[in-house]
Coordinates of C-alpha atoms and ligand atoms in Angstrom, one line a residue:
X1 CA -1.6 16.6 -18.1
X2 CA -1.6 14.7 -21.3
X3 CA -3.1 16.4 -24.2
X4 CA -5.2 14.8 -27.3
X5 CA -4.1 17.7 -29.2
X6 CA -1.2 19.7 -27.3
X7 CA -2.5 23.4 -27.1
X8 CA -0.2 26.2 -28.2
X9 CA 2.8 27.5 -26.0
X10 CA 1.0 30.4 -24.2
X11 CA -2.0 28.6 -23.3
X12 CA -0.2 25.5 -21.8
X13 CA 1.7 28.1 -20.1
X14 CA -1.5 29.6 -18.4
X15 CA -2.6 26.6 -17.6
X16 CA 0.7 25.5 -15.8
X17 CA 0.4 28.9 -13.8
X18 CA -3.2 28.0 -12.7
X19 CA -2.0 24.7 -12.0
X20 CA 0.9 25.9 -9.8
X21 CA -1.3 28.6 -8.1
X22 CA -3.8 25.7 -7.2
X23 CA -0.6 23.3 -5.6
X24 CA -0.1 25.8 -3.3
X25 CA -3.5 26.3 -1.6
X26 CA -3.9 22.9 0.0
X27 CA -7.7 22.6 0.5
X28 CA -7.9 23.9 -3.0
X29 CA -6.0 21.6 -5.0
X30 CA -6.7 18.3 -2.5
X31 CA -10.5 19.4 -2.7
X32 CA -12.9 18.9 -5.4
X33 CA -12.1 22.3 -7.3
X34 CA -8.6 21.6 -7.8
X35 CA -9.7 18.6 -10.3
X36 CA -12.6 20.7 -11.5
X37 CA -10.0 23.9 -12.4
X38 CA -7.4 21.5 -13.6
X39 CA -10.0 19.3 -15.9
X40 CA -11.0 22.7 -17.0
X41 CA -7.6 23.8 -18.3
X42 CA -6.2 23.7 -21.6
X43 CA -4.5 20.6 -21.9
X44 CA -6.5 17.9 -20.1
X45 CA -7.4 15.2 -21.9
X46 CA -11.0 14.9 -22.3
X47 CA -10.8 11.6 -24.7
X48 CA -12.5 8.3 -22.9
X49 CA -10.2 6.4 -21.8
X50 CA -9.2 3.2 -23.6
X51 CA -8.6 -0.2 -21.2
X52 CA -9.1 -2.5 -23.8
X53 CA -5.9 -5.3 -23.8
X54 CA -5.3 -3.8 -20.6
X55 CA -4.8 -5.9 -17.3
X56 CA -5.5 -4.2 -14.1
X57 CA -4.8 -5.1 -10.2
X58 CA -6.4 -3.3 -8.0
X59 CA -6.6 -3.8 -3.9
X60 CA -9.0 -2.7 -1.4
X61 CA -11.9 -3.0 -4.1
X62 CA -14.7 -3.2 -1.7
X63 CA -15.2 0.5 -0.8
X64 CA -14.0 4.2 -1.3
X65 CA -11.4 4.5 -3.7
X66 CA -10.7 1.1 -5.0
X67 CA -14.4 0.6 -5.7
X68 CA -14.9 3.5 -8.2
X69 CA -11.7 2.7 -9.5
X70 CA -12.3 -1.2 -10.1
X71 CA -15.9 0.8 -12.0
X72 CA -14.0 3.0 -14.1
X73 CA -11.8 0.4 -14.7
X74 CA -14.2 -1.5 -16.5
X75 CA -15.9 0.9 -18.1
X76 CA -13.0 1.7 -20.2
X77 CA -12.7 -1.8 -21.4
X78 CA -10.0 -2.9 -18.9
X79 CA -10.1 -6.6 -17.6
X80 CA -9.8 -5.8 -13.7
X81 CA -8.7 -8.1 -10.8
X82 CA -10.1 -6.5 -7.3
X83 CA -8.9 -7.9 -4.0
X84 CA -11.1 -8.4 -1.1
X85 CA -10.1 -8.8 2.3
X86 CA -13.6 -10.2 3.4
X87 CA -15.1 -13.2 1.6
X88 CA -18.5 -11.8 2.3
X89 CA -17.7 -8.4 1.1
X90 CA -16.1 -9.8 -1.7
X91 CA -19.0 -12.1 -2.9
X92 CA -21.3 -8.8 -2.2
X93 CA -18.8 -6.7 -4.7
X94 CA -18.8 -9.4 -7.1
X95 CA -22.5 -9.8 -7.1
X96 CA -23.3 -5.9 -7.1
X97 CA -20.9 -6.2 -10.3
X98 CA -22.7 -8.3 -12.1
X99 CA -26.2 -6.7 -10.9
X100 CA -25.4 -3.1 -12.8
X101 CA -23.7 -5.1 -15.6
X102 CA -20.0 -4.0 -14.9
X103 CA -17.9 -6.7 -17.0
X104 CA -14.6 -7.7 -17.0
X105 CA -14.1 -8.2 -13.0
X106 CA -12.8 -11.2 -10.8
X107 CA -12.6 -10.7 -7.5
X108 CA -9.7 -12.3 -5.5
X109 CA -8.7 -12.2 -1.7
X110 CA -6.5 -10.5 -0.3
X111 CA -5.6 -9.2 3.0
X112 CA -2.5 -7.6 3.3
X113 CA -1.6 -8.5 7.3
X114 CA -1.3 -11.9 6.3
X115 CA 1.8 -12.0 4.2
X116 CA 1.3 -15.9 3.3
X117 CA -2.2 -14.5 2.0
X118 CA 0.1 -11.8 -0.7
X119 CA 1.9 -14.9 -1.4
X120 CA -1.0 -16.6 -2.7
X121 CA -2.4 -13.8 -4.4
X122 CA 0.5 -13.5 -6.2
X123 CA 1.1 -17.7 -7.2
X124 CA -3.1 -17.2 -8.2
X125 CA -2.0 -14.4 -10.8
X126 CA 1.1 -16.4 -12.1
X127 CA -0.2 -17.4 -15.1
X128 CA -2.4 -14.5 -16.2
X129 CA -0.2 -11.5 -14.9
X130 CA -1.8 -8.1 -14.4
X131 CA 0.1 -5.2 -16.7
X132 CA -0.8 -2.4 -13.5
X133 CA -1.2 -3.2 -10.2
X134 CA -2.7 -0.4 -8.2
X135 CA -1.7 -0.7 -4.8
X136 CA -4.6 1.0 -2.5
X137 CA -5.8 -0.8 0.0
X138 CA -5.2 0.7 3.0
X139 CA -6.3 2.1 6.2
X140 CA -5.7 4.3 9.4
X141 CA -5.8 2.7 12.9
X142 CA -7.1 3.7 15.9
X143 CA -5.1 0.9 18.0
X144 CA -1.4 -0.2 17.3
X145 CA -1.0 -3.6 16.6
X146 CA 1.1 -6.3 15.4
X147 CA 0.2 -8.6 12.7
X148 CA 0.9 -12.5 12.8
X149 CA 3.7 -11.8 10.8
X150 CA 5.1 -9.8 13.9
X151 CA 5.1 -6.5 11.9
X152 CA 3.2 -3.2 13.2
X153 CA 0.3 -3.3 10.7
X154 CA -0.2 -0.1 9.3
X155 CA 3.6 -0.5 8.1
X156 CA 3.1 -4.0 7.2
X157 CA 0.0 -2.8 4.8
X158 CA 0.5 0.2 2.9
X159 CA 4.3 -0.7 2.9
X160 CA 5.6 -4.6 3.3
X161 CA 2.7 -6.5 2.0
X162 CA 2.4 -4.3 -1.5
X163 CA 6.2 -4.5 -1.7
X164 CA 6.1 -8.4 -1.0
X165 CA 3.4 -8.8 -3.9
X166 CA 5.4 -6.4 -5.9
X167 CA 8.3 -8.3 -6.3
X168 CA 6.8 -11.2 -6.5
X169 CA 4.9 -10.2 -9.4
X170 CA 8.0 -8.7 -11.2
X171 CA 9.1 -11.1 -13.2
X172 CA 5.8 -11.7 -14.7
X173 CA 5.5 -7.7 -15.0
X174 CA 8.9 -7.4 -16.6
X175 CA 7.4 -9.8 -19.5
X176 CA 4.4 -6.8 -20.3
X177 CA 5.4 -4.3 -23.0
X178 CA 4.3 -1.1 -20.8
X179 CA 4.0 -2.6 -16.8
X180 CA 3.2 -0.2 -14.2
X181 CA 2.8 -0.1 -10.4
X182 CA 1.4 2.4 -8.5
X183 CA 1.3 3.0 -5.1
X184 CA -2.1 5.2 -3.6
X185 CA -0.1 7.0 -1.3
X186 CA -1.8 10.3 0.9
X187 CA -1.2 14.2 1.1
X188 CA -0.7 13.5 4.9
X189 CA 2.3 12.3 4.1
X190 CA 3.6 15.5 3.6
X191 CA 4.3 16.6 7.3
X192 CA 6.3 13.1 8.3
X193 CA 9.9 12.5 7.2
X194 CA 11.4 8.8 6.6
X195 CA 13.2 7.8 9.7
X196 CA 13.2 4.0 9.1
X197 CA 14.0 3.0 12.8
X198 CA 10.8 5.3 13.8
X199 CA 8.2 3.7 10.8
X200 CA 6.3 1.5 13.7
X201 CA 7.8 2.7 16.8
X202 CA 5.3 1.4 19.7
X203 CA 6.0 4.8 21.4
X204 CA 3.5 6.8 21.6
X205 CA 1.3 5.6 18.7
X206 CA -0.6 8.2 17.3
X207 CA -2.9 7.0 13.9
X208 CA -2.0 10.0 11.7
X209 CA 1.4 9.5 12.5
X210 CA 1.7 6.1 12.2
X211 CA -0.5 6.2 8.4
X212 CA 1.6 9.5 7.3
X213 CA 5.0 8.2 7.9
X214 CA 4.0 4.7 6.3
X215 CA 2.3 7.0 3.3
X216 CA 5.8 8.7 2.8
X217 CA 8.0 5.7 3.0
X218 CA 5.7 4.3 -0.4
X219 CA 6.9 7.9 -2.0
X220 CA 10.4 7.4 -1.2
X221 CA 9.7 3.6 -2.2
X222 CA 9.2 4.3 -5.5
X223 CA 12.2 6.8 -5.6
X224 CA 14.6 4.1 -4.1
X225 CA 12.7 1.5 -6.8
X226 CA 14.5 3.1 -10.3
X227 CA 17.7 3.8 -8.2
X228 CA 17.8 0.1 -7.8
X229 CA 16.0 -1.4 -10.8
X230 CA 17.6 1.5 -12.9
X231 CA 15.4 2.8 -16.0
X232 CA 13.6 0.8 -18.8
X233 CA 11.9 -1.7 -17.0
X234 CA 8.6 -1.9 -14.7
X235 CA 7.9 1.2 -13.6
X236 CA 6.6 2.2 -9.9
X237 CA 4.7 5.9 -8.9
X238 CA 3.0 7.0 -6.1
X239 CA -0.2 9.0 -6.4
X240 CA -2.0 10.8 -3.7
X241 CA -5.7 11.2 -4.6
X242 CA -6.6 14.4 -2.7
X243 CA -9.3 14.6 -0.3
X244 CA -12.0 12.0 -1.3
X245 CA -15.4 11.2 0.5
X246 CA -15.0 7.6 1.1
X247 CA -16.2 5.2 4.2
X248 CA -12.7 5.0 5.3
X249 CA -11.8 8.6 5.5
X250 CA -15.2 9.1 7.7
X251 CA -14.4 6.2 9.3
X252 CA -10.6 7.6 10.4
X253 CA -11.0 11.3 10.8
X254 CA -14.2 11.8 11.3
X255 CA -13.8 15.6 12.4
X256 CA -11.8 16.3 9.6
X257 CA -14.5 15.1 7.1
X258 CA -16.8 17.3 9.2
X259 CA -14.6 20.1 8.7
X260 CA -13.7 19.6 5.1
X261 CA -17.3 18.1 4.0
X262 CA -17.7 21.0 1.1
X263 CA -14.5 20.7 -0.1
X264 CA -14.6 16.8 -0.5
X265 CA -14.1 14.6 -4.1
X266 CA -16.4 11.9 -5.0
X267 CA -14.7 8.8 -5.1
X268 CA -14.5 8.8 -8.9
X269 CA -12.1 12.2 -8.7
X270 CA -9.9 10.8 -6.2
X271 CA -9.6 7.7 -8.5
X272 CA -9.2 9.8 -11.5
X273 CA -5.5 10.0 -11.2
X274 CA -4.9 6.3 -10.2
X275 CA -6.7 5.4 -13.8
X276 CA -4.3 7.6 -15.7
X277 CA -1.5 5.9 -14.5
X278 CA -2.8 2.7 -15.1
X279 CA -4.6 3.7 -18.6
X280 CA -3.2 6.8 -20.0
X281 CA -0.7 6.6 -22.9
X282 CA 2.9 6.1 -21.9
X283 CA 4.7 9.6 -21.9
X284 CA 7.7 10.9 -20.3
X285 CA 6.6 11.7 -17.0
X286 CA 4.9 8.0 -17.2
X287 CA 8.1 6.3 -18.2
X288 CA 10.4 7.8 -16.2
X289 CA 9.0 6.6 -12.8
X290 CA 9.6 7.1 -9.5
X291 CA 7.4 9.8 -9.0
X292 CA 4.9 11.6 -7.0
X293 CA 1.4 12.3 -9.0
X294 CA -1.8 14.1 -8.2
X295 CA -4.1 15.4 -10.7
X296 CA -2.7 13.7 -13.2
X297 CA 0.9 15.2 -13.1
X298 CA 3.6 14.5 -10.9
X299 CA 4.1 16.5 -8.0
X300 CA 6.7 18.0 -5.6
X301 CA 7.7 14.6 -3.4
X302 CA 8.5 17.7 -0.3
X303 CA 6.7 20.6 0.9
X304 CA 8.4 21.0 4.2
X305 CA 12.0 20.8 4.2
X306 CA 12.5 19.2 7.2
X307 CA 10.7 16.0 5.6
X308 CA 13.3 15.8 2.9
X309 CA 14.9 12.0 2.8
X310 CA 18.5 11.0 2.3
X311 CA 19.7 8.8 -0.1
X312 CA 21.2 6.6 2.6
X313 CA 17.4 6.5 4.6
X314 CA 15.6 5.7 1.0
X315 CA 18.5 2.5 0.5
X316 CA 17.4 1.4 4.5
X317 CA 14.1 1.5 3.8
X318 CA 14.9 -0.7 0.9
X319 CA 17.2 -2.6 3.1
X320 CA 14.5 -3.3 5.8
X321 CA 11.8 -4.4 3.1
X322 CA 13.9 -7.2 1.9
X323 CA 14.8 -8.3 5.4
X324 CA 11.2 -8.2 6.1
X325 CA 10.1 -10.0 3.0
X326 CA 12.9 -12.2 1.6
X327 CA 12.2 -11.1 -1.6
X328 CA 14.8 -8.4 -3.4
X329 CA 13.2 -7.2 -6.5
X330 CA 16.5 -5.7 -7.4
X331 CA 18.3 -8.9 -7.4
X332 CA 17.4 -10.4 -11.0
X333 CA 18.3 -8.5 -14.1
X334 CA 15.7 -7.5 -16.3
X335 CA 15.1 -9.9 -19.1
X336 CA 11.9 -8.4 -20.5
X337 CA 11.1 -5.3 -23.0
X338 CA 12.9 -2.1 -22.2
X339 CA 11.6 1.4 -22.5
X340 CA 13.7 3.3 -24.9
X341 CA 12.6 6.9 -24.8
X342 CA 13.2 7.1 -20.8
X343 CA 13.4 9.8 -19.4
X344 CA 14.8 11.2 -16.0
X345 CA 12.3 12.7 -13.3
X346 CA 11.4 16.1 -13.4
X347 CA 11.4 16.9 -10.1
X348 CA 13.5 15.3 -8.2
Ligands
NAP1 N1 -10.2 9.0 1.0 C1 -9.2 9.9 1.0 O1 -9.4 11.1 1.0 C2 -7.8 9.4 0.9 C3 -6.8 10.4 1.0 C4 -5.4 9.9 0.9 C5 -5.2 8.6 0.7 N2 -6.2 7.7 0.7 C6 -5.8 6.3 0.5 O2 -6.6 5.7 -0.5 C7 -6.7 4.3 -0.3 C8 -8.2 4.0 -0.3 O3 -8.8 4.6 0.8 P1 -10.3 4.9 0.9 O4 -10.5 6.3 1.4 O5 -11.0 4.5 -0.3 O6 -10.7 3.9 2.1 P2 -11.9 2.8 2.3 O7 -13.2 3.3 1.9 O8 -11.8 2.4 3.7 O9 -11.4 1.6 1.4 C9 -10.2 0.9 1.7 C10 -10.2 -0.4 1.0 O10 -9.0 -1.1 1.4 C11 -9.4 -2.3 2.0 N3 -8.4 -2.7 3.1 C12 -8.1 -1.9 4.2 N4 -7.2 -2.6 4.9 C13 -6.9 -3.7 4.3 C14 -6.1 -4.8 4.5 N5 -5.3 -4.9 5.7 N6 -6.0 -5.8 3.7 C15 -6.7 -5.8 2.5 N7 -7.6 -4.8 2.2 C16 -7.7 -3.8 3.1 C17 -10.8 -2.1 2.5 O11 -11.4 -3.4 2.7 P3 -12.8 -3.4 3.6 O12 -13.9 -2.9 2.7 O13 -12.9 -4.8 4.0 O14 -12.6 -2.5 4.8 C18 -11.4 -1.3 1.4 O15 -11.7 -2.1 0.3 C19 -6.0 4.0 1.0 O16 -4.7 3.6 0.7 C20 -6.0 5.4 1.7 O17 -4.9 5.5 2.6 C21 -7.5 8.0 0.8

C-alpha cells in the first residue's frame, strides 16, 4: 500500500498482519471484503488520484474491467486511449463517453487475434506514445480455436498479441520518464504451472485450463521481462483483480458467479489495482518490476508448489514469443531515462 503520510511502525505492522491473514482466505481477499479491509487499514492511500500529464492504454474498454478503468481513468485527469474490438461497440463506448461527460478518451481498434491489427494499433500510437499500457482485454473460451495467425487464441490474446504490441511500443515507452506495462492477469492462474509445450495443447481443451495456464505464462512474462531488459528501464507487472462482477465473468463461469454472487467486486474494485499501477507514485515495489500485484501490493507469484516455474521454462516462454512475433524487445539497448533508485523484487 502506498501511504500519504506513512503511519507509525506498529500500526503498519497490524495492518500487514491483517493483510497477510486476508491473502490466505481466498474468497476473502479475491472478494469484495478483502479491498474493503485492506482500504480500511492504516496505510492505504485515500488521496484522489492524480492522471493529469499522464498517458494511458487500456484494451478491452468496452465492458467489465476495462470500462470502469478507462472511467476512472479519466476522472483522475488522465488522457486515456481504449481499444475496441467491435467498431459498433466502440462507437457506442465512445458515444456513451461523451453522453456522461467523461473527457480525455479516444477510442481505437483493436482486436488482439488479428496480429496485423496490434501492428496497426501500435504504428497509430507512434507519434503520441502512451506512458502505461494496461493490457486487459481478455476472455475465456468455450471452443478451442485457431486464429488467422495460426495460434490457439486464448494464447495468442492474453499472451502473443499484448507482447507483440509491447515490444513494439518499447521504444517509444523507453523515451517516457516513468513507462509502465501491466499485464491484467487472473487468480486462476494460480493452480496451472508454465509448461510451454502444453500453453495451447489441442488435447483435451478445457476453458479454465486453457485461460489459467495463458494467465500464468503473463506472470512469469513479466518475471522473464527484467531478467532480459535488466533494471532501470520500462517496467512490466502483472495484476490479478480479484473476483469482479463483469459481463465476461458471467459470461464464462456462470456457476461460479452464481456461487460467489455475494462475495463479488464491482468493476471499479477490480480496476482499483490496475489504476495504481498505472497512476500511483513511483515507489520501490513500482520500480522494481516484474511482479505480481493485487490490492495494491505485490503478491506471492506461487501458492502451490507444484506450479513453481524454472528459470529455463520462463527463458522458453520468452523464446517462443519472439518466434511467434518477430519482434525481441530484449534486442535494442535502452537509450531512454533510467530509474535510479531500483530496487530488486521482494518476493521473488
Ligand atoms: N472479472 C473477473 O473477476 C476477472 C478475474 C480475473 C481476471 N480477469 C481478467 O480481467 C480482464 C477483463 O475481464 P472482464 O471480466 O472485464 O471481462 P469482459 O467484461 O468480458 O471485458 C473484456 C474486454 O476485453 C475485450 N476483448 C475480449 N477478447 C478480445 C480480443 N480478442 N481482442 C480485443 N478485445 C477483446 C472485450 O471486448 P467485447 O466487449 O467486444 O467483448 C471487452 O472489452 C480479462 O483479461 C480477464 O481475464 C477478470
Amino acid at each position: 500500500m502506498t501511504a500519504g503520510r506513512r503511519p507509525p511502525l506498529p500500526l503498519r505492522a497490524a495492518a500487514r498482519a491483517v493483510d497477510a491473514a486476508l491473502e490466505a482466505a481466498v474468497p476473502l481477499s479475491f472478494g469484495r471484503p478483502g479491498l474493503v479491509v485492506r482500504r480500511a487499514l492504516p496505510g492505504w492511500d485515500r488521496r484522489p488520484p492524480d492522471g493529469r500529464g499522464r498517458r494511458v492504454l487500456v484494451t478491452g474498454a468496452t465492458s467489465g474491467l476495462g470500462l470502469a478503468l478507462v472511467r476512472m481513468l479519466a476522472a483522475a485527469g488522465a488522457d486515456v486511449v481504449a481499444t475496441a474490438r467491435d467498431d459498433a461497440r466502440g462507437a457506442a463506448l465512445a458515444a456513451e463517453l461523451t453522453r456522461t461527460g467523461t473527457p480525455g478518451v479516444t477510442v481505437l481498434p483493436l482486436e488482439l487475434e488479428d496480429l496485423a491489427g496490434v501492428r496497426r494499433l501500435a504504428a497509430a500510437l507512434a507519434d503520441a506514445a502512451p506512458d502505461v499500457v494496461v493490457h486487459n482485454a481478455g476472455a475465456m473460451h468455450a471452443e478451442r480455436a485457431v486464429t488467422g495467425d495460426g495460434l490457439e487464441r486464448t494464447w495468442q490474446g492474453h499472451v502473443v498479441a499484448p507482447f507483440l504490441l509491447t515490444g513494439l511500443l518499447l521504444p517509444a515507452l523507453r523515451r517516457r520518464a516513468d513507462a509502465r506495462v501491466v499485464l491484467v492477469t487472473s487468480g486462476g492462474m494460480y493452480l496451472e504451472p508454465l509448461v510451454v509445450r502444453r500453453v495451447d495443447s489441442p488435447r483435451g481443451y478445457r476453458p479454465a485450463v486453457a485461460y489459467a495456464r495463458a494467465k500464468r505464462a503473463q506472470v512469469e512474462l513479466a518475471t522473464e521481462w527484467h531478467r532480459r531488459l535488466g533494471p532501470g528501464g520500462v517496467v512490466l507487472h502483472a495484476a490479478h483483480p480479484g473476483w469482479a462482477r463483469t459481463p465476461g465473468l458471467e459470461r464464462s463461469l456462470p456457476g461460479f458467479a452464481r456461487a460467489t454472487s455475494a462475495l463479488l467486486r464491482r468493476p471499479e474494485d477490480g480496476a482499483d489495482t490496475l489504476r495504481h499501477l498505472a497512476l500511483a507514485p513511483r515507489d520501490a515495489a513500482i520500480d522494481a518490476g516484474g511482479l505480481l500485484w493485487h490490492d495494491r501490493r505485490p503478491r506471492a507469484a506461487v501458492r502451490v508448489p507444484r506450479t513453481r516455474t524454472t528459470a529455463e521454462e520462463r527463458a522458453r516462454l520468452w523464446e517462443r514469443l519472439v518466434a511467434e512475433t518477430g519482434v525481441d524487445p530484449a534486442a535494442d539497448p535502452p537509450d531512454g531515462p533510467t530509474r535510479p533508485d531500483w530496487a530488486p523484487p521482494a518476493n521473488r
